[in-house]
Tab-separated table of C-alpha atoms in Angstrom:
chain	number	residue	atom	x	y	z
A	1266	MET	CA	-8.955	32.528	-3.085
A	1267	GLU	CA	-11.093	29.372	-3.045
A	1268	GLN	CA	-9.525	27.385	-4.261
A	1269	GLU	CA	-6.434	28.221	-2.848
A	1270	GLN	CA	-8.740	27.170	0.334
A	1271	CYS	CA	-9.338	24.152	-0.671
A	1272	SER	CA	-5.283	23.257	-1.265
A	1273	SER	CA	-4.226	24.352	2.635
A	1274	LYS	CA	-8.067	21.950	3.460
A	1275	LEU	CA	-6.769	18.953	1.471
A	1276	GLU	CA	-2.635	18.585	2.508
A	1277	GLN	CA	-4.249	19.487	6.234
A	1278	ARG	CA	-5.738	16.916	6.024
A	1279	TYR	CA	-2.331	14.822	4.128
A	1280	ILE	CA	-1.280	15.631	7.382
A	1281	ASP	CA	-4.106	14.677	9.775
A	1282	LEU	CA	-3.921	10.952	8.545
A	1283	LYS	CA	-0.005	10.637	8.270
A	1284	ASN	CA	-1.181	11.288	11.652
A	1285	VAL	CA	-3.639	9.065	12.988
A	1286	GLN	CA	-2.306	6.022	10.788
A	1287	TYR	CA	-2.449	2.895	12.249
A	1288	THR	CA	-3.051	5.034	15.721
A	1289	ASP	CA	-6.820	5.426	15.746
A	1290	ILE	CA	-8.547	2.964	13.637
A	1291	THR	CA	-11.643	3.974	13.373
A	1292	LEU	CA	-10.375	8.007	12.798
A	1293	TRP	CA	-7.732	6.435	10.173
A	1294	ARG	CA	-11.076	5.482	8.039
A	1295	LEU	CA	-12.689	8.716	7.926
A	1296	THR	CA	-9.519	10.802	8.264
A	1297	ALA	CA	-8.583	8.946	4.888
A	1298	LEU	CA	-12.353	8.847	2.963
A	1299	GLU	CA	-12.234	12.381	3.582
A	1300	LEU	CA	-8.475	13.757	1.718
A	1301	LEU	CA	-9.926	11.038	-1.250
A	1302	SER	CA	-13.404	13.106	-0.969
A	1303	LEU	CA	-10.808	16.540	-1.485
A	1304	ALA	CA	-8.476	15.032	-3.773
A	1305	THR	CA	-10.243	13.865	-6.344
A	1306	LEU	CA	-12.167	17.484	-5.687
A	1307	GLU	CA	-9.403	19.510	-5.650
A	1308	LYS	CA	-8.199	16.663	-9.204
A	1309	SER	CA	-4.768	16.456	-7.803
A	1310	PRO	CA	-3.692	13.086	-8.486
A	1311	ARG	CA	-0.745	12.363	-6.199
A	1312	LYS	CA	-3.505	12.933	-2.738
A	1313	ARG	CA	-5.282	10.662	-3.962
A	1314	ALA	CA	-3.742	7.523	-4.721
A	1315	LEU	CA	-1.998	7.617	-1.282
A	1316	ALA	CA	-5.850	8.200	0.261
A	1317	LEU	CA	-6.423	5.184	-2.108
A	1318	GLN	CA	-3.170	3.427	-0.711
A	1319	SER	CA	-4.497	4.465	3.004
A	1320	LEU	CA	-7.531	3.270	1.747
A	1321	ALA	CA	-6.121	-0.670	1.239
A	1322	GLU	CA	-4.034	-0.999	4.636
A	1323	HIS	CA	-6.675	-0.090	6.858
A	1324	SER	CA	-8.928	-2.512	4.904
A	1325	PHE	CA	-6.502	-5.091	4.574
A	1326	TYR	CA	-5.473	-3.744	8.293
A	1327	VAL	CA	-8.711	-4.549	9.365
A	1328	SER	CA	-9.375	-8.059	7.886
A	1329	ASN	CA	-11.309	-6.566	5.020
A	1330	LEU	CA	-10.001	-7.968	2.213
A	1331	GLU	CA	-12.502	-7.776	0.053
A	1332	ASP	CA	-12.682	-3.821	0.231
A	1333	SER	CA	-8.976	-3.301	0.297
A	1334	LEU	CA	-8.671	-5.046	-3.387
A	1335	ASP	CA	-11.383	-2.783	-4.298
A	1336	TYR	CA	-8.865	-0.257	-3.183
A	1337	CYS	CA	-5.857	-1.492	-4.577
A	1338	LEU	CA	-7.273	-2.325	-8.049
A	1339	GLU	CA	-8.643	1.742	-8.079
A	1340	LEU	CA	-5.297	2.681	-5.949
A	1341	ILE	CA	-3.498	0.412	-9.258
A	1342	ASN	CA	-5.493	2.162	-12.401
A	1343	LEU	CA	-4.445	5.856	-11.301
A	1344	CYS	CA	-0.943	5.352	-10.476
A	1345	GLU	CA	-0.858	3.377	-13.883
A	1346	ILE	CA	-1.856	6.478	-15.319
A	1347	ASN	CA	0.221	8.833	-14.060
A	1348	GLY	CA	2.935	5.946	-13.136
A	1349	TYR	CA	3.885	6.274	-9.280
A	1350	LYS	CA	5.951	3.198	-9.134
A	1351	ASN	CA	5.916	3.257	-5.704
A	1352	SER	CA	1.582	2.734	-4.396
A	1353	LEU	CA	1.719	0.730	-7.824
A	1354	ALA	CA	4.064	-1.856	-5.754
A	1355	GLN	CA	2.431	-1.389	-2.789
A	1356	ALA	CA	-0.884	-2.207	-4.336
A	1357	ASN	CA	0.436	-5.136	-5.765
A	1358	ASN	CA	2.093	-5.501	-1.806
A	1359	ILE	CA	-0.562	-5.786	-0.253
A	1360	ILE	CA	-2.243	-7.867	-3.247
A	1361	GLY	CA	-0.202	-10.416	-2.912
A	1362	ALA	CA	-0.862	-10.458	0.626
A	1363	ILE	CA	-4.927	-10.431	0.009
A	1364	LEU	CA	-3.593	-13.671	-1.739
A	1365	VAL	CA	-1.751	-14.751	0.666
A	1366	LYS	CA	-4.187	-14.932	3.536
A	1367	GLN	CA	-7.107	-16.054	0.735
A	1368	ASN	CA	-3.986	-18.798	0.165
A	1369	ASN	CA	-3.816	-18.671	-3.219
A	1370	GLU	CA	0.477	-18.887	-2.593
A	1371	VAL	CA	1.740	-18.804	-6.194
A	1372	LYS	CA	-0.522	-15.941	-7.754
A	1373	ALA	CA	0.558	-14.322	-4.140
A	1374	LEU	CA	4.344	-15.333	-4.971
A	1375	GLU	CA	3.723	-13.645	-8.377
A	1376	TYR	CA	2.107	-10.198	-7.258
A	1377	PHE	CA	5.296	-9.723	-4.264
A	1378	LEU	CA	7.665	-10.027	-7.100
A	1379	LEU	CA	5.926	-7.392	-9.428
A	1380	ALA	CA	5.631	-4.777	-6.521
A	1381	LEU	CA	9.891	-5.774	-6.254
A	1382	GLU	CA	9.903	-4.788	-9.970
A	1383	TYR	CA	8.205	-1.359	-9.947
A	1384	LEU	CA	11.209	-0.224	-7.155
A	1385	GLU	CA	13.644	-0.974	-9.581
A	1386	GLY	CA	15.996	1.915	-9.409
A	1387	SER	CA	14.003	3.535	-6.027
A	1388	HIS	CA	14.802	4.076	-2.835
A	1389	ASN	CA	12.327	2.955	-1.598
A	1390	TYR	CA	14.205	-0.029	1.288
A	1391	LEU	CA	11.200	0.508	3.023
A	1392	LEU	CA	8.989	-0.700	1.213
A	1393	ARG	CA	10.979	-3.100	-0.267
A	1394	SER	CA	12.470	-4.937	2.672
A	1395	SER	CA	9.854	-4.988	3.545
A	1396	ILE	CA	7.948	-7.060	0.199
A	1397	TYR	CA	11.264	-9.102	1.185
A	1398	VAL	CA	9.437	-9.638	4.505
A	1399	ASN	CA	5.951	-11.026	3.126
A	1400	ILE	CA	8.484	-13.319	0.721
A	1401	ALA	CA	9.779	-14.949	2.992
A	1402	ASP	CA	6.833	-15.569	5.068
A	1403	LEU	CA	5.360	-16.955	1.830
A	1404	HIS	CA	7.480	-19.684	1.865
A	1405	SER	CA	7.558	-19.960	5.598
A	1406	ILE	CA	3.554	-21.412	5.294
A	1407	LEU	CA	5.213	-24.263	1.987
A	1408	LYS	CA	7.999	-24.659	4.180
A	1409	ASP	CA	10.217	-23.475	2.299
A	1410	TYR	CA	12.121	-22.423	5.453
A	1411	GLN	CA	15.604	-21.929	3.485
A	1412	GLU	CA	14.333	-19.602	0.784
A	1413	ALA	CA	12.713	-18.394	3.763
A	1414	ILE	CA	16.195	-17.375	5.601
A	1415	ALA	CA	17.810	-15.823	2.452
A	1416	CYS	CA	14.702	-13.689	1.827
A	1417	TYR	CA	14.724	-12.750	5.903
A	1418	GLU	CA	18.092	-12.266	5.372
A	1419	ILE	CA	17.540	-10.335	1.799
A	1420	ALA	CA	15.039	-7.816	3.903
A	1421	GLU	CA	17.920	-7.680	6.560
A	1422	LYS	CA	19.699	-5.927	4.408
A	1423	ILE	CA	18.374	-3.313	2.826
A	1424	TYR	CA	16.179	-2.074	5.804
């Protein structure tokens, strides 16, 4: 019975997280941390991955790049073991975005391309489009405007 209560609590925390992501910055982080704790306690790698991904996104969103990178690396380890390719793609996408902010464009492009590789065969068009927008933005920074336009067009077709 205790396991069932914990499971419903885990599911509720996940629903709560989806409701506060990007809308309430403080509650977003707290809810993701609670989800991570519950998922770890329940040994739910899927929910743990979702919590880590959310924490990585939150940390990036508030410009805490070091924490974001740490969450991404932990997420990558978990996802490689469990085969969660969409989360692997998102982690690599975030790392690419971190590297852009750190003016390491060449390495950033490698992570964006790796993210796209993880999405091969996936129907996650929103994430794929987002990655192409990030690549286009990167080309804009490098003043390679033709390549930027080409990537924006790909992103638009996907989305």
